[in-house]
Coordinates of C-alpha atoms in Angstrom, one line a residue:
Chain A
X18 CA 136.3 -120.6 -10.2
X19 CA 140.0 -120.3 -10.5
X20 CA 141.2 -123.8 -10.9
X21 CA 145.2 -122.9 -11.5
X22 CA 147.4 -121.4 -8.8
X23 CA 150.6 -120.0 -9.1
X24 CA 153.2 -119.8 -6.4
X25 CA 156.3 -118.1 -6.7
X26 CA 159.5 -119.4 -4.5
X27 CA 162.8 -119.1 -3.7
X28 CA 163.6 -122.0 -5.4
X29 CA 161.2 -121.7 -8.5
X30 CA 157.7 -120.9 -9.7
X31 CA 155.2 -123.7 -9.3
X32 CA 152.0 -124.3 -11.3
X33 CA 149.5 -126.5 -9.3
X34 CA 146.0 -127.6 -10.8
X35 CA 142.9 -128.6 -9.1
X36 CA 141.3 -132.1 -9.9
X37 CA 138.8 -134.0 -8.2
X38 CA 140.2 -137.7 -6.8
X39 CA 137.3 -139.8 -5.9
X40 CA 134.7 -136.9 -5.0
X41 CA 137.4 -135.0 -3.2
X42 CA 139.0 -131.8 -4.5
X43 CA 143.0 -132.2 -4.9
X44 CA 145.7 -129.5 -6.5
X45 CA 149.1 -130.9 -7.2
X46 CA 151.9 -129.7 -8.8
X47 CA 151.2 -129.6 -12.7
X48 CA 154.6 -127.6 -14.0
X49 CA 157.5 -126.2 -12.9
X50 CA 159.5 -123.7 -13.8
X51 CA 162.9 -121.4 -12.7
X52 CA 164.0 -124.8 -10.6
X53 CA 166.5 -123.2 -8.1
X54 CA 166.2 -119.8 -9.2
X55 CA 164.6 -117.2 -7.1
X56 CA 160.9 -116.3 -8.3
X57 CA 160.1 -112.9 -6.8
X58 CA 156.6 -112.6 -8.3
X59 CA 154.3 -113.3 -10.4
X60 CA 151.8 -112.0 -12.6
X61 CA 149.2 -113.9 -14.9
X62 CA 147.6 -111.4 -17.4
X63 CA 144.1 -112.0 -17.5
X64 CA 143.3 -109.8 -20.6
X65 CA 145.6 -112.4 -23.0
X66 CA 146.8 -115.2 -21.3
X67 CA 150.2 -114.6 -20.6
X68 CA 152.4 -115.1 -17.5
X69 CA 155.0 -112.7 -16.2
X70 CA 157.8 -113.9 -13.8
X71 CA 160.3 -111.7 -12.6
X72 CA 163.5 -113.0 -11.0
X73 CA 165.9 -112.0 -8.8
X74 CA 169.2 -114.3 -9.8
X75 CA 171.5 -112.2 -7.0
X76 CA 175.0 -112.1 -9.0
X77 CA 173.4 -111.5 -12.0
X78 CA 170.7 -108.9 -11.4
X79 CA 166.4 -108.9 -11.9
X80 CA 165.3 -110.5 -14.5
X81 CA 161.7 -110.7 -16.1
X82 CA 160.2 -113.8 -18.5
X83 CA 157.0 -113.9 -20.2
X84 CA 155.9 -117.0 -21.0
X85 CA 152.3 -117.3 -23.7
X86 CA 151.3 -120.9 -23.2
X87 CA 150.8 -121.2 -19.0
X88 CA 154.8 -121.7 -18.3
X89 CA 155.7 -124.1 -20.8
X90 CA 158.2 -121.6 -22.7
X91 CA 159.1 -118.7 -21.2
X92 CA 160.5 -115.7 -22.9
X93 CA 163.2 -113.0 -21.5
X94 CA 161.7 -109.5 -21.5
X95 CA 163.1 -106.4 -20.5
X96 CA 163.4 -104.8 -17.0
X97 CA 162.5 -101.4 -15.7
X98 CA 165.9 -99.3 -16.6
X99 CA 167.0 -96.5 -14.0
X100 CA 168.1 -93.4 -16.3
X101 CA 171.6 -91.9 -15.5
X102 CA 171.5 -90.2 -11.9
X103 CA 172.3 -86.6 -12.6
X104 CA 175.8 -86.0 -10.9
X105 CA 175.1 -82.7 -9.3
X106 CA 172.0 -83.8 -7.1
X107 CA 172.0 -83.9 -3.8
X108 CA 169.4 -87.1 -2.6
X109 CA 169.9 -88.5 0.8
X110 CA 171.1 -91.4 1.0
X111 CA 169.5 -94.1 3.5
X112 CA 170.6 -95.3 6.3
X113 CA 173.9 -96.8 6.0
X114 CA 174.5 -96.2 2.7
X115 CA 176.2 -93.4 1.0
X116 CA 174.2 -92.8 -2.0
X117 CA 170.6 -93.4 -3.0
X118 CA 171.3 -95.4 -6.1
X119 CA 169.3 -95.1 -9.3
X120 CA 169.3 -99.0 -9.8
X121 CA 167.1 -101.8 -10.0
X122 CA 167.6 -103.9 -7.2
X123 CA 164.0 -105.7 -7.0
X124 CA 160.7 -105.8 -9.3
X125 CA 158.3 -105.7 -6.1
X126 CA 154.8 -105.0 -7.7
X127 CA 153.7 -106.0 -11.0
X128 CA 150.3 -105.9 -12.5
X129 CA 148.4 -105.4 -15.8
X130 CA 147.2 -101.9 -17.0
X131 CA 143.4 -101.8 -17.9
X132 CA 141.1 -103.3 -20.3
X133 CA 141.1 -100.9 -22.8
X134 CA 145.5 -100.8 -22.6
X135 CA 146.5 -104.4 -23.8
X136 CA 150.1 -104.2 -23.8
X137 CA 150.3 -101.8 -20.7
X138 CA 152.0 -103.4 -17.9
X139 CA 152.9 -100.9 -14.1
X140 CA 156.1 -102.2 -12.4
X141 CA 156.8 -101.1 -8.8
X142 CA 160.5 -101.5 -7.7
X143 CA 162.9 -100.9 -5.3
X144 CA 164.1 -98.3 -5.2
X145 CA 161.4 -97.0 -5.7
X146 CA 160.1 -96.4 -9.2
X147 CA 157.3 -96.3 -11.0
X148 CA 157.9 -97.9 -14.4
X149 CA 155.6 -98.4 -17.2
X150 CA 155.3 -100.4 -20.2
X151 CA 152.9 -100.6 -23.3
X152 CA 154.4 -103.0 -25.2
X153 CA 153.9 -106.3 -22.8
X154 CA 157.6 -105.5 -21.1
X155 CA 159.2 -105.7 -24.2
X156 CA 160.7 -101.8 -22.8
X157 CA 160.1 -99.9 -19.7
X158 CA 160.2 -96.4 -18.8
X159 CA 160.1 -94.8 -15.4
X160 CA 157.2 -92.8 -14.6
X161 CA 159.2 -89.1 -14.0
X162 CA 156.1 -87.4 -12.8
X163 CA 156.7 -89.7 -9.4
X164 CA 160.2 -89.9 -9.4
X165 CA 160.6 -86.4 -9.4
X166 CA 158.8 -85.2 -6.6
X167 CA 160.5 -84.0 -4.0
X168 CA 158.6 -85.8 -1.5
X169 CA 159.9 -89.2 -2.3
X170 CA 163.0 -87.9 -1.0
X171 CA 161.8 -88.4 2.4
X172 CA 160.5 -92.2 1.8
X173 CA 162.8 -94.9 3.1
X174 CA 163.0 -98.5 3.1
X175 CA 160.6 -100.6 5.0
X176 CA 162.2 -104.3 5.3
X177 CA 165.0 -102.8 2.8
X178 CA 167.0 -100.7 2.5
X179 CA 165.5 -98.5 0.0
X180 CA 161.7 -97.5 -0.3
X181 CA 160.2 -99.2 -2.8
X182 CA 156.7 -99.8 -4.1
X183 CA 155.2 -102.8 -4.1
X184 CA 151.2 -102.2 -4.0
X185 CA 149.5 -101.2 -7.7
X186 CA 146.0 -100.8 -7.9
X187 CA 144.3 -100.4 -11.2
X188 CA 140.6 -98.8 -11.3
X189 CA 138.1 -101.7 -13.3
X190 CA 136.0 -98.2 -14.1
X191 CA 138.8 -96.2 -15.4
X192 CA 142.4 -97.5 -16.2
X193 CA 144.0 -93.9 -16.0
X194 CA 142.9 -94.2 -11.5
X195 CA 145.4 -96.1 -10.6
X196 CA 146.3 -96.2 -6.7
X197 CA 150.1 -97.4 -5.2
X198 CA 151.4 -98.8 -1.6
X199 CA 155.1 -97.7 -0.8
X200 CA 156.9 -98.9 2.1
X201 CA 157.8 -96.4 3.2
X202 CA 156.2 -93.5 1.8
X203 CA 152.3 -93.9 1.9
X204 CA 150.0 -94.5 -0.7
X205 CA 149.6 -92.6 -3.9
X206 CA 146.9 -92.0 -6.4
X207 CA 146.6 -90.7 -10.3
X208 CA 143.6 -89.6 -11.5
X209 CA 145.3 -89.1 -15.0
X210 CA 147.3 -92.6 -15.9
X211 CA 151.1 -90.8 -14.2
X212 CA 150.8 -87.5 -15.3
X213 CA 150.1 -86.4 -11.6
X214 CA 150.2 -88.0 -8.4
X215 CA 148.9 -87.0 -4.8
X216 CA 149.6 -88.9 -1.7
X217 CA 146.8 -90.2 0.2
X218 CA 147.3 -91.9 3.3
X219 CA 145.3 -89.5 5.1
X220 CA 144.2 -91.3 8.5
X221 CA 147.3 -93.9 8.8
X222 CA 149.7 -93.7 11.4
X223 CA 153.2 -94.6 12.3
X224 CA 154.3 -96.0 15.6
X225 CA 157.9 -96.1 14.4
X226 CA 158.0 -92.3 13.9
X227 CA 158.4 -89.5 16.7
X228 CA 154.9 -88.5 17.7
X229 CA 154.9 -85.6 15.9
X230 CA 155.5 -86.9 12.5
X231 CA 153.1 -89.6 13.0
X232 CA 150.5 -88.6 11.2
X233 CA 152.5 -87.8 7.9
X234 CA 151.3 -89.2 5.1
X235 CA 154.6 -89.8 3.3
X236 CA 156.0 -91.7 5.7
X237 CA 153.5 -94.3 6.2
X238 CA 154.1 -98.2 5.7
X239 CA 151.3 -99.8 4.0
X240 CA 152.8 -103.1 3.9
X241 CA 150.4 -104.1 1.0
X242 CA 147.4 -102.4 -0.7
X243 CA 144.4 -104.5 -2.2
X244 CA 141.6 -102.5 -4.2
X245 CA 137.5 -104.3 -4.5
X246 CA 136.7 -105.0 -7.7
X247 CA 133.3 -104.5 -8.0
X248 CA 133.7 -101.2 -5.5
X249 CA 137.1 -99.9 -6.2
X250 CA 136.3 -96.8 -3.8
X251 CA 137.3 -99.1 -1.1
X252 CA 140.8 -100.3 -0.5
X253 CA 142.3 -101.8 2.2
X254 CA 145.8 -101.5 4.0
X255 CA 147.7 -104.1 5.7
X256 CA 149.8 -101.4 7.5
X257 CA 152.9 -101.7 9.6
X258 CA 151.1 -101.2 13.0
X259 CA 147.5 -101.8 11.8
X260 CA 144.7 -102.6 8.9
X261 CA 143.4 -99.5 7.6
X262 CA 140.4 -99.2 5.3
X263 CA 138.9 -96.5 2.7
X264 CA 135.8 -95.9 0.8
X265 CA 136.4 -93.0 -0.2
X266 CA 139.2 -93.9 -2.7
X267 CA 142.0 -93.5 -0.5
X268 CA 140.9 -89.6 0.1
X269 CA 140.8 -91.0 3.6
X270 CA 141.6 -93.7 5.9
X271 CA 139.7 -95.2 9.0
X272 CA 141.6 -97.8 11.2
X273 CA 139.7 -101.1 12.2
X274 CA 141.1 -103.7 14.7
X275 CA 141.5 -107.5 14.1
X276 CA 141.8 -110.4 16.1
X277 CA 144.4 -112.1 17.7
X278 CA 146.5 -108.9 16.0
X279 CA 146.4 -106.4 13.5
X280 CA 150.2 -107.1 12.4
X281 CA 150.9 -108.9 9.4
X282 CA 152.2 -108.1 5.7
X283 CA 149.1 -109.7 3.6
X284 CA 145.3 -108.6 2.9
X285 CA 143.2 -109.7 0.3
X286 CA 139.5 -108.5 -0.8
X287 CA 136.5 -109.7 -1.6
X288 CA 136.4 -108.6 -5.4
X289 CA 132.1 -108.6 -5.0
X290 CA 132.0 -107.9 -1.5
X291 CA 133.6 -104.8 -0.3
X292 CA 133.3 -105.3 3.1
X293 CA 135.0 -108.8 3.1
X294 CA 138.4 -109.1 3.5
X295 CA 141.2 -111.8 4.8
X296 CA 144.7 -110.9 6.9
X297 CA 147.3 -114.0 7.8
X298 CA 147.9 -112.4 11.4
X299 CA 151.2 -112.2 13.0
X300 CA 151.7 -111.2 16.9
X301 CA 153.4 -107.9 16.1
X302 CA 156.3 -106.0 14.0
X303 CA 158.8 -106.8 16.8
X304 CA 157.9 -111.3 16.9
X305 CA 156.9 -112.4 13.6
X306 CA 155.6 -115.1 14.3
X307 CA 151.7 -116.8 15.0
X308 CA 150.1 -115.9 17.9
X309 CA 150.6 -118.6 20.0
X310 CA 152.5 -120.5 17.3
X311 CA 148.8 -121.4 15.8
X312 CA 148.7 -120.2 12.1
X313 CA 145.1 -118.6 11.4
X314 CA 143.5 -116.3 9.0
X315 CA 141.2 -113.6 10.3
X316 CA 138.4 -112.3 8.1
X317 CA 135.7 -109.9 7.8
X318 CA 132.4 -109.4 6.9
X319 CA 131.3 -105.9 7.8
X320 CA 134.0 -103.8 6.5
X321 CA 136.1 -104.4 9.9
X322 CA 133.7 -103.8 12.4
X323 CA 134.0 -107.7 13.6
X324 CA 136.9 -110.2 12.6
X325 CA 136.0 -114.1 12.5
X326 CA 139.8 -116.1 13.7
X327 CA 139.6 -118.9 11.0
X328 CA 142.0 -122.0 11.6
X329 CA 139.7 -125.2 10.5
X330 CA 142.4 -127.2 8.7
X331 CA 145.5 -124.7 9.5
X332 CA 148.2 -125.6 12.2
X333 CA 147.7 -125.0 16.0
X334 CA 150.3 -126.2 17.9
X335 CA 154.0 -124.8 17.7
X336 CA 153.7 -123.5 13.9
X337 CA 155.6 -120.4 13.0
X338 CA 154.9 -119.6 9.2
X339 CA 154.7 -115.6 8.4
X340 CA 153.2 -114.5 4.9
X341 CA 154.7 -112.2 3.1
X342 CA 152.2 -109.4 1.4
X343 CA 152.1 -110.8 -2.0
X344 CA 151.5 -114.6 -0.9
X345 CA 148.2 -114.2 0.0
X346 CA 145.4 -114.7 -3.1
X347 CA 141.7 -114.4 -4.4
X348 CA 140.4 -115.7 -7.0
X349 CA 137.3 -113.9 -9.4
X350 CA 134.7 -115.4 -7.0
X351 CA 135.5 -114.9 -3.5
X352 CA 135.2 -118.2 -2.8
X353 CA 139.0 -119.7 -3.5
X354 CA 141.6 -118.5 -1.7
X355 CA 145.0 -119.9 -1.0
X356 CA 148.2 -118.5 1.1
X357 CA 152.1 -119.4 1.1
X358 CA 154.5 -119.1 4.1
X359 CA 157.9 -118.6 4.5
X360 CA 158.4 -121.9 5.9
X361 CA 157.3 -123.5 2.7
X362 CA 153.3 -124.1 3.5
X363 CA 151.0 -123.6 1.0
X364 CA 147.0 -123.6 2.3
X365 CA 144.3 -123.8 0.0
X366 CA 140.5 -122.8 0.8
X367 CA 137.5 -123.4 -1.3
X368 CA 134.9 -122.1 1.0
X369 CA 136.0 -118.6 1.7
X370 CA 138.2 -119.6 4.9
X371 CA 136.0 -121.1 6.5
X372 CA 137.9 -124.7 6.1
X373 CA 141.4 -124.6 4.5
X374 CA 143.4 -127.8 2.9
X375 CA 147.3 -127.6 3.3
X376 CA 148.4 -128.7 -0.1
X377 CA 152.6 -128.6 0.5
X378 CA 154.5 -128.4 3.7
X379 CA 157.9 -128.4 1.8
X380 CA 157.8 -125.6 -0.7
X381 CA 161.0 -123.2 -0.7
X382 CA 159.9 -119.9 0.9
X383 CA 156.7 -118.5 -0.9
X384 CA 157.1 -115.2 -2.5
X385 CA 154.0 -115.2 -4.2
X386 CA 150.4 -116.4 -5.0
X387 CA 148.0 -116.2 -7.4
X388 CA 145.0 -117.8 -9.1
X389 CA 144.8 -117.9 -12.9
Chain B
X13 CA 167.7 -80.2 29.0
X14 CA 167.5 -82.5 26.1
X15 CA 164.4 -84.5 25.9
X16 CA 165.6 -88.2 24.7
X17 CA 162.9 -91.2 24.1
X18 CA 164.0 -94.7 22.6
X19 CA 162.0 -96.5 21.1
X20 CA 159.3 -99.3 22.7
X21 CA 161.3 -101.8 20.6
X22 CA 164.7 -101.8 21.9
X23 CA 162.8 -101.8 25.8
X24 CA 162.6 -105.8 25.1
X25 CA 166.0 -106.2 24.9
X26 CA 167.6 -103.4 26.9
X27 CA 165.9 -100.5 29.2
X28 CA 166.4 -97.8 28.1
X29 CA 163.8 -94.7 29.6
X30 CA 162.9 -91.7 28.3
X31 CA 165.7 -89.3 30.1
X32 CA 167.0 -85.5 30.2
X33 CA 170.3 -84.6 29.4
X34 CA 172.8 -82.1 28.6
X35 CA 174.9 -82.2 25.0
X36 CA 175.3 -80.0 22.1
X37 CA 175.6 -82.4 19.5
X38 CA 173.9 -86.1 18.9
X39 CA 177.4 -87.8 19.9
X40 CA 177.2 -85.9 23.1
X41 CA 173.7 -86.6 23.8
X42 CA 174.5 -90.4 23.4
X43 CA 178.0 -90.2 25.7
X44 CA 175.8 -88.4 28.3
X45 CA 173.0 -91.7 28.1
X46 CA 175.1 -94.3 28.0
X47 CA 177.3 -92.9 30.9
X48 CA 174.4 -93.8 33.0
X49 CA 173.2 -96.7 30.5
X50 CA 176.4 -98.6 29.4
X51 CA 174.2 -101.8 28.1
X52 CA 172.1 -99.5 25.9
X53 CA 175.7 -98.3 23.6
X54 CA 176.0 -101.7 21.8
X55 CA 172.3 -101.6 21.1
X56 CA 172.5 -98.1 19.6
X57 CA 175.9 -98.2 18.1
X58 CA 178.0 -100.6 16.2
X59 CA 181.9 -101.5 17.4
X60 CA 183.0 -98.3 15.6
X61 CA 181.1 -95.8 17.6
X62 CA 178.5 -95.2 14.5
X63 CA 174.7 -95.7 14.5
X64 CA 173.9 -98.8 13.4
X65 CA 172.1 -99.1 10.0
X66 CA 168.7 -99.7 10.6
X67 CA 168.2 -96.9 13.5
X68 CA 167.3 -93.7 13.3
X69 CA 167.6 -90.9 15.4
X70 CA 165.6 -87.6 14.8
X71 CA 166.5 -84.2 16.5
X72 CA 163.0 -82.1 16.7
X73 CA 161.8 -84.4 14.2
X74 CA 164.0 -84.4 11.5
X75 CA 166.4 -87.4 11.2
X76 CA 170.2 -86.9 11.6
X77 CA 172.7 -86.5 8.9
X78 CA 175.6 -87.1 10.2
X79 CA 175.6 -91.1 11.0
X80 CA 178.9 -92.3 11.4
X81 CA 180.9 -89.2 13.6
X82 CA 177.1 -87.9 15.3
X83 CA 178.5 -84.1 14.8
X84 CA 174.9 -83.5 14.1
X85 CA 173.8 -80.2 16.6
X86 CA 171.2 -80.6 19.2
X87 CA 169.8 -77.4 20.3
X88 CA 168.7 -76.7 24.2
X89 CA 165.9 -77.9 24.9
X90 CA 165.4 -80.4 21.5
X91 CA 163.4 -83.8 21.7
X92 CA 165.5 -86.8 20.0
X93 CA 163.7 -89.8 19.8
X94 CA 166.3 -92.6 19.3
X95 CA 163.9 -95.0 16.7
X96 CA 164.4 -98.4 14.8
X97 CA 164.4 -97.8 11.2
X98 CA 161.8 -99.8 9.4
X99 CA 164.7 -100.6 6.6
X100 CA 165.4 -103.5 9.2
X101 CA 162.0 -104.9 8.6

């Protein structure tokens, strides 16, 4: 049981801890770090004990810390550096902007490499590279073998204005399988730790696309990509206009329908269970807001066949909280999960949804959750 | 004819149906809809006469290059489908 949840903000990274107050379970605020400053993400690296947290400080560019004792000290790292954009190539530029710039504007994914790479660390950004690390961030290098293909030149920016990746999926079985969401340009698989790539959205769809590009794989929007731990054939895809679901190792995707929508940014997966998974539900991409104004999770059991609606302890009248695709959390059982909003809620469930505790009501926007 | 479809999105805000029209190039395709569609320019368009940054329009499927002046050429007969770009969220 994960007793320690992190929540990256707007306005700072939180550390709450779970203690028991006269038989009943209660997490509070135990640290605080990054007052005021805008926590993008963040990453607690299971395999030693550290804590990344990258920043976005606007006027003075991304940031990443480290910090080796739970938040108490925190230590600047590097950051993913573009290399020098060649001045004879011809990229298109997105829309509304002259140039495709080769430029950090945002760390958007950030997770630990495998067991058997300690200091390995994947960094997803906008614009949309691939960076790698294997000395714990101290220096970053951008994975060419993605960067260079010429289909990311048809990618483009899904809630930005550049494509960028923010889904990274590292095989348990095999560190070198690692599997990435990119909004918008699909998802994409390595058999071989970055030498190669192949994109594998095979089976998603696009509403936003003329109907006969649809079905492209590179232009999908998997707004964020969760991987089962104990099963890591299947993934699931909180997509732009639906959930998708593989067991096949992304080599294909089958669409399932939730209820009261399939719209939302977040998914998160049973690490034991493959067939359970949890989405926070919005009504669609065009109102994001709760059905109904009623915040609820839906979750299921049977790989998507059948959705449960959970809202036991969550607000049903005039509520309008989204979740953005990283605030949404598991911990190593199943059984904990917790969820941010971008109205400052933070909702905390011990019994795998089926009840949920609100724990803050007046957090700065949540960015980002996760157990430790 | 020139096949044009907007997208289900803007239709909350402003009508716009799928409609056939003449023009040779995306600037002309637009004058020719809004003529009949006035309400629909400021959707499309920002105060300058260029698309607005987070829509896209694709000509047989490929998106257009030309975003500010719309000199890009639309061949008889094309499909241009008139879309939001996802860049917008």
């Amino acid at each position: 049981m994960s007793n320690r949840l992190l929540v990256a903000t707007r306005k700072g990274l939180f550390a709450f801890e779970r203690s028991n107050r006269k038989g009943k379970p209660s997490w509070v605020i135990q640290q605080t770090s990054f007052l005021a400053d805008n926590v993008t993400l963040v990453l607690p690296d299971a395999r030693d004990g550290s804590v990344y947290a990258a920043l976005d400080h606007g006027h003075f560019g991304v940031k990443l810390h480290r910090s080796a004792d739970g938040g108490v000290h925190w230590q600047e790292c590097a950051v993913p550096v573009y290399p020098p954009k060649p001045e004879d190539l011809e990229e298109p530029a997105p829309e509304g902007a002259t140039s495709y710039p080769w430029s950090l504007k945002l760390v958007w994914a950030l997770e630990a490499g495998g067991l058997d790479q300690p200091d390995a660390l994947w960094c997803g950004t906008l614009p949309g590279g691939l960076f790698r690390s294997n000395d714990r961030g101290e220096s970053w290098t951008l994975v060419r073998s993605l960067w260079d293909r010429p289909e990311r030149m048809e990618w483009f920016g899904g809630g930005e204005d550049y494509p960028g990746i923010h889904s990274i999926c590292v095989d348990p079985r095999d560190s070198q399988r690692v599997t990435l969401g990119v909004s918008c340009g699909g998802v994409w698989v390595t058999q071989d730790g970055g030498k190669t790539w192949a994109c594998r959205a095979s089976g998603m769809w696009a509403a936003y696309m003329p109907p006969e590009r649809k079905d492209d794989p590179n232009i999908q929007d998997p707004h964020c990509v969760v991987q089962c731990a104990a099963n890591p054939d299947v993934l699931w895809a909180q997509h732009h206009n639906g959930i998708f679901r593989s067991t096949d190792g992304a080599a294909s995707w089958q669409e399932v329908k939730s209820t009261p929508s399939s719209f939302g940014f977040a998914v998160a997966v049973h690490p034991a269970d493959p067939d359970t998974a949890w989405f926070v539900p919005g009504i669609s991409d065009e109102k994001r807001i709760p059905v109904d104004g009623k915040v609820v999770v839906s979750r299921t059991r049977d790989g998507g066949n059948t959705f449960e609606v959970l809202r036991k302890g969550l607000p049903q009248e005039h509520a309008y909280d989204l979740t953005f695709r990283h605030a949404l959390d598991v911990d190593e059982t199943g059984d904990r999960l917790a969820f941010g909003s971008t109205t400052g809620s933070l909702w905390i469930s011990e019994d795998q949804g089926d009840t949920w505790q609100q724990i803050m009501s007046h957090l700065p926007p949540v960015y980002c959750v996760r157990f430790r | 004819m020139v096949q044009v479809t907007f997208t289900p999105n803007i239709q909350r805000h402003v009508t716009c149906p799928p409609r056939e029209v003449v023009g040779k190039t995306v600037r002309e395709v637009l004058d020719s809809i809004f003529a009949v569609n006035e309400r629909a320019r400021g959707y499309v368009l920002d105060d300058q006469g260029a698309l607005r940054k987070h829509m896209m329009i694709f000509v047989d499927s490929r998106p257009i290059r030309d975003r500010v002046r719309l000199t890009d050429l639309v061949p008889e007969s094309a499909e241009v489908y008139v879309m939001q770009a996802l860049s917008g969220g």
